[in-house]
Amino acid sequence: MSASYESAVQNLLALGHELTSNRKFDLAHMRRLAEALGNPQRRLPSVLIAGTNGKGSTAATLASIVQTAGYRTGLYTSPHLLRVNERIQINQEQISDAEFGVIYERIETVAQELVERGDLPWHPSFFEMLTAMAFEYFASSGVELAVLEVGLGGRLDATNIVDPCISVITDIDFDHQKFLGDTLPEIAHEKAGILRTKGTVVLLPQHPLVNETLGKEIIDRDAHAISAVKHMPSMTPGVVDSELTSTHPGRNQFPLAVMGEEIKVDFPLAGRHQLRNLALAITAAEQLNHCGFRISPHHIEQGIRMTRWPARFQVMPRTGEFPEIVLDVAHNPSGAWALRSALSTFYEDRPLTFIFGSMRDKAIGEIADILFPLAERVIATQAENPRAASPEEIAELGTHTQTEILQVKSVQAALERARALAGSQGLIVITGSIYIVGEALGILTHGPVWQSV
């Protein structure tokens, strides 16, 4: 690890987290920073993806399809599991430590000058800096399409200074109400901020209140709405199980008609909820043919198969040290329902031991209602993050579920306790905050990793 990279990461971490800041989100500041950099985002054709759940999976799948079609493809996502480099990728390769350090210094120098001249009232935030770094890195590296995941909301998110050729809106639900509003229409309004006048938006039907809000926003902008329903397998009870030819908990496999041809979907992201994200990615890829790209059914089939997006119902097989493990980022109620459905489908008769941790601002009690009754026991733990709820807080909020809740201070200790309690035939489910899942994945694959934001 180079000194410049180490310094860049530490300086970024020192900026703190947007969700703990009292600053108001303001795109004018992001535009000012981008302008001082020569507006690298204007040299990037892009797809912008907003939503509450599934936007990362959709982005990763679409980027894989576009890469398979032969285009140099940038992918910008958040947050990260193990290292901040994960957020900025080209053709599924993370930005290197050396490049990260160089790009950071370039952006930091410009940011400092803007603050010193009074052109910015304060230093750009962590997310604004990383977004500017992604734009600069993609533009300077000859990226032909950037697939960008919105960080928070949409209307005022730092990514929303691009002019996307396609906007995508994934499933919308309650999350970050402090910033986005307390009702589904308010939240949907913020997500719809990524729409462009006369632009194209890909979406699926969802909650009636969300549909109504998005419909109004689409009409107001004279936007072209494309439904991804045609790329969904039938969800009629009994039919979907006959169409989904795989019973493997790690993949979704079924035939699908795409652009007049039948392809064989072999999607490494499991669970029925992922079918919605997949349909959105396929439909967006199809629409890219109207933006100057050449994407064929073959590219879509191959790109789906090559998608990489860890910790979304990721199954780690049994080893000599651990029983079978499932890692899934279910950090809000709708994510918890999706995880519950997948566990019921693939592991109905297995004894489950949960390792669970959450950020304090999440709906912990509601998530506990959904997930904890499935488990023989829950091991409540805490990520190395100032926003994390303590094991005691989680236990108090989940006590009404009547499930045994053990309190363990660290992820490492939680893994050791789970291994001892689950037994060789049990299943360990690691879920909740992405930081809990990320720490666990790091320990299981590389040893302890404590870098977090």
Coordinates of C-alpha atoms in Angstrom, one line a residue:
M1 CA 0.0 0.0 0.0
S2 CA 1.6 3.3 -1.1
A3 CA 2.0 6.2 1.2
S4 CA 0.0 8.4 -1.1
Y5 CA -2.9 5.9 -1.1
E6 CA -2.8 5.5 2.6
S7 CA -2.9 9.3 3.0
A8 CA -5.7 9.7 0.5
V9 CA -7.9 7.1 2.3
Q10 CA -7.2 8.6 5.8
N11 CA -7.9 12.2 4.5
L12 CA -11.2 11.0 3.0
L13 CA -12.2 9.2 6.1
A14 CA -11.5 12.3 8.1
L15 CA -14.2 14.2 6.1
G16 CA -16.8 12.1 8.0
H17 CA -20.0 10.6 6.7
E18 CA -22.7 12.6 4.9
L19 CA -25.4 11.1 7.1
T20 CA -23.8 12.5 10.3
S21 CA -23.3 16.0 8.9
N22 CA -25.6 19.0 9.4
R23 CA -24.8 20.4 6.0
K24 CA -27.5 20.7 3.4
F25 CA -27.1 18.8 0.2
D26 CA -26.5 21.3 -2.6
L27 CA -25.7 20.3 -6.3
A28 CA -24.3 23.8 -6.9
H29 CA -21.2 22.9 -4.9
M30 CA -20.7 19.7 -6.8
R31 CA -21.1 21.5 -10.1
R32 CA -18.5 24.1 -9.1
L33 CA -16.0 21.4 -8.3
A34 CA -16.7 19.6 -11.5
E35 CA -16.4 22.8 -13.5
A36 CA -13.0 23.5 -12.0
L37 CA -11.9 20.0 -13.1
G38 CA -13.1 20.7 -16.7
N39 CA -16.4 19.0 -16.3
P40 CA -15.1 15.4 -16.8
Q41 CA -18.7 14.1 -16.4
R42 CA -19.6 15.7 -19.7
R43 CA -17.1 13.5 -21.5
L44 CA -18.9 10.4 -20.3
P45 CA -22.0 8.9 -21.7
S46 CA -23.8 7.5 -18.6
V47 CA -26.7 5.6 -17.1
L48 CA -27.9 6.9 -13.8
I49 CA -29.6 4.5 -11.4
A50 CA -31.6 5.5 -8.3
G51 CA -33.9 3.6 -5.9
T52 CA -34.0 2.2 -2.4
N53 CA -33.1 -1.4 -3.0
G54 CA -31.5 -3.2 -5.9
K55 CA -29.7 -0.3 -7.6
G56 CA -26.3 -1.7 -7.0
S57 CA -27.3 -5.1 -8.3
T58 CA -28.9 -3.5 -11.4
A59 CA -25.8 -1.3 -12.0
A60 CA -23.4 -4.2 -11.7
T61 CA -25.4 -6.3 -14.1
L62 CA -25.8 -3.6 -16.7
A63 CA -22.1 -2.8 -16.5
S64 CA -21.2 -6.4 -17.1
I65 CA -23.5 -6.6 -20.1
V66 CA -22.0 -3.4 -21.6
Q67 CA -18.5 -4.7 -21.0
T68 CA -19.3 -8.0 -22.7
A69 CA -20.5 -6.0 -25.7
G70 CA -16.9 -4.7 -26.0
Y71 CA -17.2 -1.3 -24.5
R72 CA -14.9 0.1 -21.8
T73 CA -17.3 0.4 -19.0
G74 CA -17.0 2.4 -15.7
L75 CA -19.0 1.4 -12.7
Y76 CA -19.5 3.7 -9.7
T77 CA -21.3 2.3 -6.6
S78 CA -21.6 2.8 -2.9
P79 CA -21.0 1.9 -0.2
H80 CA -18.1 -0.5 -0.2
L81 CA -17.7 -3.9 1.5
L82 CA -13.9 -4.1 2.2
R83 CA -12.0 -1.3 0.5
V84 CA -13.0 2.1 -0.8
N85 CA -11.5 1.2 -4.2
E86 CA -14.5 -1.1 -4.9
R87 CA -16.6 1.9 -5.6
I88 CA -14.7 2.9 -8.7
Q89 CA -14.2 0.2 -11.3
I90 CA -13.5 -0.1 -15.0
N91 CA -14.3 -3.4 -16.7
Q92 CA -14.8 -5.0 -13.3
E93 CA -11.3 -4.0 -12.2
Q94 CA -11.1 -1.7 -9.1
I95 CA -9.1 1.4 -9.3
S96 CA -5.5 0.6 -8.2
D97 CA -4.1 2.1 -5.0
A98 CA -1.6 4.1 -7.1
E99 CA -4.3 5.5 -9.4
F100 CA -6.5 6.2 -6.4
G101 CA -3.7 8.3 -4.8
V102 CA -3.0 10.3 -7.9
I103 CA -6.6 11.1 -8.7
Y104 CA -7.3 12.0 -5.1
E105 CA -4.4 14.5 -5.1
R106 CA -5.7 16.0 -8.3
I107 CA -9.2 16.5 -6.9
E108 CA -7.9 17.6 -3.5
T109 CA -5.7 20.3 -5.0
V110 CA -8.6 21.8 -6.9
A111 CA -10.9 21.6 -3.9
Q112 CA -8.5 23.4 -1.7
E113 CA -8.0 26.2 -4.2
L114 CA -11.8 26.6 -4.5
V115 CA -12.2 26.9 -0.7
E116 CA -9.3 29.3 -0.4
R117 CA -10.8 31.5 -3.1
G118 CA -14.2 31.4 -1.5
D119 CA -15.7 29.7 -4.5
L120 CA -16.8 26.9 -2.2
P121 CA -18.1 27.6 1.4
W122 CA -16.4 24.4 2.7
H123 CA -14.4 21.4 1.7
P124 CA -16.4 18.9 -0.5
S125 CA -17.8 15.9 1.4
F126 CA -16.5 12.4 1.3
F127 CA -19.1 11.4 -1.3
E128 CA -18.6 14.5 -3.4
M129 CA -14.8 13.9 -3.5
L130 CA -15.3 10.2 -4.5
T131 CA -17.8 11.1 -7.1
A132 CA -15.5 13.7 -8.6
M133 CA -12.7 11.2 -8.5
A134 CA -14.8 8.6 -10.4
F135 CA -15.7 11.2 -13.1
E136 CA -12.1 12.2 -13.5
Y137 CA -10.8 8.6 -13.5
F138 CA -13.4 7.4 -16.0
A139 CA -12.9 10.4 -18.3
S140 CA -9.1 10.2 -18.3
S141 CA -9.2 6.4 -18.8
G142 CA -11.3 6.5 -22.0
V143 CA -14.4 5.0 -20.5
E144 CA -17.1 4.6 -23.2
L145 CA -20.1 4.3 -20.8
A146 CA -20.3 5.0 -17.1
V147 CA -22.9 3.2 -15.0
L148 CA -23.5 5.3 -11.9
E149 CA -25.4 4.3 -8.8
V150 CA -27.0 7.2 -6.9
G151 CA -25.7 7.4 -3.3
L152 CA -28.8 8.9 -1.6
G153 CA -32.1 10.0 -3.0
G154 CA -31.5 11.3 -6.5
R155 CA -32.5 15.0 -6.9
L156 CA -29.6 16.4 -4.8
D157 CA -27.2 13.5 -5.0
A158 CA -23.7 14.3 -6.2
T159 CA -24.0 11.9 -9.2
N160 CA -26.9 13.9 -10.5
I161 CA -24.8 16.5 -12.4
V162 CA -24.4 14.1 -15.3
D163 CA -26.7 14.1 -18.3
P164 CA -27.6 10.4 -18.5
C165 CA -28.7 8.8 -21.8
I166 CA -30.9 6.6 -19.7
S167 CA -32.2 6.9 -16.1
V168 CA -33.2 3.7 -14.2
I169 CA -35.4 3.7 -11.0
T170 CA -35.4 0.5 -8.9
D171 CA -37.7 -0.4 -6.1
I172 CA -38.5 2.5 -3.8
D173 CA -39.3 2.0 -0.1
F174 CA -38.8 3.7 3.3
D175 CA -35.1 4.5 4.1
H176 CA -33.2 7.7 5.1
Q177 CA -36.5 9.4 5.9
K178 CA -34.6 12.2 7.7
F179 CA -33.2 13.3 4.4
L180 CA -35.8 12.1 1.8
G181 CA -39.1 12.5 3.6
D182 CA -41.5 10.4 5.7
T183 CA -43.9 9.3 3.0
L184 CA -43.5 7.1 -0.1
P185 CA -44.5 10.0 -2.4
E186 CA -41.9 12.3 -0.9
I187 CA -39.2 9.6 -1.3
A188 CA -40.3 8.8 -4.8
H189 CA -40.1 12.6 -5.7
E190 CA -36.5 12.7 -4.6
K191 CA -35.6 9.5 -6.6
A192 CA -37.4 11.0 -9.6
G193 CA -34.9 13.8 -9.5
I194 CA -32.7 11.8 -11.9
L195 CA -35.3 12.1 -14.7
R196 CA -34.4 14.4 -17.6
T197 CA -36.8 16.4 -19.8
K198 CA -37.7 14.2 -22.8
G199 CA -35.2 11.6 -21.5
T200 CA -35.7 7.9 -21.2
V201 CA -36.4 6.2 -17.9
V202 CA -36.6 2.4 -17.3
L203 CA -38.7 1.2 -14.4
L204 CA -41.2 -1.4 -13.1
P205 CA -44.6 -1.1 -11.5
Q206 CA -44.4 -1.0 -7.7
H207 CA -46.4 0.5 -4.8
P208 CA -49.4 2.5 -6.0
L209 CA -48.3 5.7 -4.3
V210 CA -44.8 5.4 -5.8
N211 CA -46.4 4.7 -9.3
E212 CA -48.6 7.7 -9.0
T213 CA -45.7 10.0 -8.0
L214 CA -43.3 8.7 -10.7
G215 CA -46.1 8.9 -13.3
K216 CA -46.7 12.5 -12.6
E217 CA -42.9 13.3 -12.6
I218 CA -42.6 11.5 -16.0
I219 CA -45.5 13.5 -17.5
D220 CA -44.2 16.8 -16.1
R221 CA -40.8 16.2 -17.8
D222 CA -42.3 14.7 -21.0
A223 CA -40.0 11.7 -20.4
H224 CA -40.2 8.4 -22.2
A225 CA -41.0 5.6 -19.8
I226 CA -40.0 2.1 -20.7
S227 CA -41.4 -0.8 -18.6
A228 CA -39.1 -3.7 -17.8
V229 CA -42.1 -6.0 -17.2
K230 CA -41.5 -7.8 -20.5
H231 CA -38.2 -9.1 -19.1
M232 CA -39.7 -10.5 -16.0
P233 CA -40.5 -14.3 -15.8
S234 CA -44.1 -14.9 -14.8
M235 CA -44.6 -14.4 -11.1
T236 CA -47.9 -16.3 -11.0
P237 CA -47.7 -18.8 -8.1
G238 CA -46.6 -22.2 -9.3
V239 CA -45.5 -20.8 -12.7
V240 CA -42.3 -19.1 -11.6
D241 CA -41.0 -22.3 -9.9
S242 CA -41.5 -24.2 -13.2
E243 CA -39.7 -21.5 -15.2
L244 CA -36.8 -21.1 -12.8
T245 CA -34.9 -24.2 -13.7
S246 CA -32.3 -23.9 -10.9
T247 CA -32.9 -24.9 -7.3
H248 CA -29.3 -23.9 -6.4
P249 CA -29.3 -21.2 -3.7
G250 CA -26.6 -19.3 -5.5
R251 CA -28.1 -18.6 -8.9
N252 CA -31.2 -17.7 -10.9
Q253 CA -31.6 -19.8 -14.1
F254 CA -34.4 -19.7 -16.7
P255 CA -35.1 -19.1 -20.4
L256 CA -36.1 -15.6 -21.4
A257 CA -37.1 -13.8 -24.7
V258 CA -34.9 -10.8 -25.3
M259 CA -35.1 -8.7 -28.5
G260 CA -36.8 -11.5 -30.4
E261 CA -34.4 -14.2 -29.4
E262 CA -34.5 -16.7 -26.5
I263 CA -31.5 -16.5 -24.1
K264 CA -30.6 -18.8 -21.2
V265 CA -30.4 -16.6 -18.1
D266 CA -27.7 -17.8 -15.7
F267 CA -27.7 -15.1 -13.1
P268 CA -25.3 -15.4 -10.1
L269 CA -27.5 -13.3 -7.9
A270 CA -30.1 -15.5 -6.2
G271 CA -33.6 -14.8 -4.9
R272 CA -36.8 -13.8 -6.6
H273 CA -36.3 -10.1 -5.7
Q274 CA -33.2 -10.1 -8.0
L275 CA -35.5 -10.9 -11.0
R276 CA -36.7 -7.3 -10.8
N277 CA -33.2 -5.9 -10.8
L278 CA -32.2 -8.2 -13.7
A279 CA -35.2 -7.1 -15.7
L280 CA -34.3 -3.5 -15.3
A281 CA -30.7 -4.1 -16.3
I282 CA -31.8 -6.1 -19.4
T283 CA -34.2 -3.4 -20.4
A284 CA -31.7 -0.6 -20.0
A285 CA -29.1 -2.6 -22.0
E286 CA -31.7 -3.0 -24.8
Q287 CA -32.4 0.8 -24.7
L288 CA -28.7 1.6 -25.1
N289 CA -29.1 0.5 -28.7
H290 CA -31.0 3.9 -29.1
C291 CA -28.0 5.7 -27.6
G292 CA -25.4 4.7 -30.1
F293 CA -24.4 1.4 -28.6
R294 CA -24.7 -2.1 -30.1
I295 CA -26.0 -4.5 -27.5
S296 CA -27.2 -7.9 -28.7
P297 CA -29.1 -10.7 -26.9
H298 CA -25.8 -12.7 -26.9
H299 CA -24.1 -9.8 -25.1
I300 CA -27.0 -9.7 -22.6
E301 CA -26.8 -13.5 -22.0
Q302 CA -23.0 -13.5 -21.5
G303 CA -23.0 -10.3 -19.4
I304 CA -25.6 -11.6 -17.0
R305 CA -23.5 -14.7 -16.5
M306 CA -20.4 -12.7 -15.7
T307 CA -22.0 -10.3 -13.2
R308 CA -20.1 -9.9 -9.9
W309 CA -21.9 -8.4 -7.0
P310 CA -20.9 -9.9 -3.6
A311 CA -22.9 -10.1 -0.4
R312 CA -26.2 -10.3 -2.1
F313 CA -27.4 -13.7 -0.9
Q314 CA -23.8 -14.8 -1.4
V315 CA -23.4 -18.5 -0.4
M316 CA -20.1 -19.7 1.1
P317 CA -19.9 -23.5 1.1
R318 CA -19.2 -25.5 4.2
T319 CA -15.5 -25.8 5.1
G320 CA -13.6 -27.7 7.8
E321 CA -13.8 -24.6 9.9
F322 CA -17.3 -23.2 9.2
P323 CA -20.7 -24.5 8.3
E324 CA -22.4 -23.1 5.2
I325 CA -22.7 -19.3 5.3
V326 CA -25.0 -16.9 3.6
L327 CA -24.1 -13.2 3.5
D328 CA -26.7 -10.7 2.5
V329 CA -27.0 -6.9 2.9
A330 CA -30.6 -6.6 4.3
H331 CA -30.4 -3.1 5.8
N332 CA -34.0 -2.1 5.6
P333 CA -37.5 -3.8 5.9
S334 CA -37.9 -4.5 2.2
G335 CA -34.4 -6.0 2.0
A336 CA -35.3 -8.1 5.1
W337 CA -38.4 -9.4 3.4
A338 CA -36.3 -10.4 0.3
L339 CA -33.8 -12.2 2.5
R340 CA -36.6 -14.0 4.4
S341 CA -38.2 -15.2 1.1
A342 CA -34.9 -16.5 -0.2
L343 CA -34.1 -18.3 3.1
S344 CA -37.6 -19.9 3.1
T345 CA -37.1 -21.0 -0.5
F346 CA -33.6 -22.6 -0.1
Y347 CA -33.2 -23.4 3.6
E348 CA -36.6 -24.0 5.0
D349 CA -35.6 -27.0 7.1
R350 CA -32.2 -25.9 8.2
P351 CA -31.4 -24.5 11.7
L352 CA -30.3 -20.8 11.3
T353 CA -27.9 -18.8 13.4
F354 CA -28.0 -15.1 12.5
I355 CA -25.2 -12.6 13.0
F356 CA -26.9 -9.2 12.8
G357 CA -25.8 -5.6 13.1
S358 CA -27.3 -2.4 11.9
M359 CA -26.7 1.3 11.8
R360 CA -28.6 3.2 14.6
D361 CA -30.8 5.1 12.1
K362 CA -32.3 2.0 10.5
A363 CA -35.7 0.4 11.3
I364 CA -34.1 -2.2 13.5
G365 CA -37.3 -3.2 15.3
E366 CA -39.1 -3.8 12.1
I367 CA -36.2 -5.7 10.5
A368 CA -36.1 -7.9 13.7
D369 CA -39.8 -8.6 13.3
I370 CA -39.2 -9.9 9.8
L371 CA -36.0 -11.9 10.3
F372 CA -35.4 -12.9 13.9
P373 CA -38.3 -15.5 14.1
L374 CA -36.6 -17.5 11.4
A375 CA -33.6 -18.1 13.6
E376 CA -32.8 -20.4 16.5
R377 CA -30.6 -17.6 17.8
V378 CA -29.4 -14.2 16.8
I379 CA -26.0 -12.9 17.6
A380 CA -26.2 -9.1 17.8
T381 CA -22.9 -7.4 17.1
Q382 CA -21.5 -4.0 16.1
A383 CA -19.5 -2.8 13.2
E384 CA -16.4 -0.5 13.5
N385 CA -18.5 2.5 12.6
P386 CA -19.7 5.5 14.7
R387 CA -23.2 5.1 13.4
A388 CA -23.5 1.5 14.4
A389 CA -26.2 0.4 17.0
S390 CA -24.7 -1.4 20.0
P391 CA -25.5 -5.1 20.6
E392 CA -27.5 -4.0 23.7
E393 CA -29.7 -1.6 21.5
I394 CA -30.3 -4.3 19.0
A395 CA -31.2 -6.8 21.7
E396 CA -33.7 -4.4 23.3
L397 CA -35.4 -3.6 20.0
G398 CA -35.6 -7.3 19.1
T399 CA -36.6 -8.8 22.4
H400 CA -40.3 -8.9 21.6
T401 CA -39.6 -11.5 18.9
Q402 CA -39.0 -14.1 21.6
T403 CA -35.9 -15.3 19.7
E404 CA -32.7 -15.8 21.8
I405 CA -30.5 -12.8 21.3
L406 CA -26.8 -13.0 22.3
Q407 CA -24.8 -9.8 22.6
V408 CA -21.2 -9.9 21.2
K409 CA -19.1 -6.7 20.8
S410 CA -17.1 -7.5 17.6
V411 CA -17.7 -9.2 14.3
Q412 CA -14.7 -11.5 14.9
A413 CA -16.1 -12.7 18.2
A414 CA -19.6 -13.1 16.7
L415 CA -18.2 -15.4 14.0
E416 CA -16.4 -17.5 16.6
R417 CA -19.6 -17.7 18.7
A418 CA -21.7 -18.6 15.6
R419 CA -19.3 -21.3 14.5
A420 CA -19.4 -22.9 18.0
L421 CA -23.2 -22.8 18.2
A422 CA -24.4 -23.5 14.6
G423 CA -23.0 -27.0 14.3
S424 CA -21.9 -28.7 11.1
Q425 CA -25.5 -29.0 9.7
G426 CA -26.6 -25.4 10.7
L427 CA -26.5 -22.3 8.5
I428 CA -24.9 -19.0 9.5
V429 CA -26.7 -16.0 8.1
I430 CA -24.7 -12.7 8.3
T431 CA -26.9 -9.8 7.6
G432 CA -28.0 -6.2 8.4
S433 CA -25.6 -3.4 7.7
I434 CA -23.2 -3.6 4.8
Y435 CA -20.4 -2.8 7.3
I436 CA -21.2 -5.9 9.3
V437 CA -21.3 -8.1 6.2
G438 CA -18.1 -6.4 4.8
E439 CA -16.2 -7.0 8.0
A440 CA -17.3 -10.6 8.2
L441 CA -16.5 -11.2 4.5
G442 CA -13.0 -9.7 5.1
I443 CA -12.4 -11.9 8.1
L444 CA -13.6 -15.0 6.3
T445 CA -11.5 -14.4 3.2
H446 CA -8.5 -12.2 4.1
G447 CA -8.4 -11.9 7.9
P448 CA -9.7 -8.8 9.9
V449 CA -10.3 -5.7 7.9
W450 CA -11.2 -2.5 9.8
Q451 CA -11.4 0.2 7.1
S452 CA -14.9 1.7 7.2
V453 CA -16.7 4.9 6.4

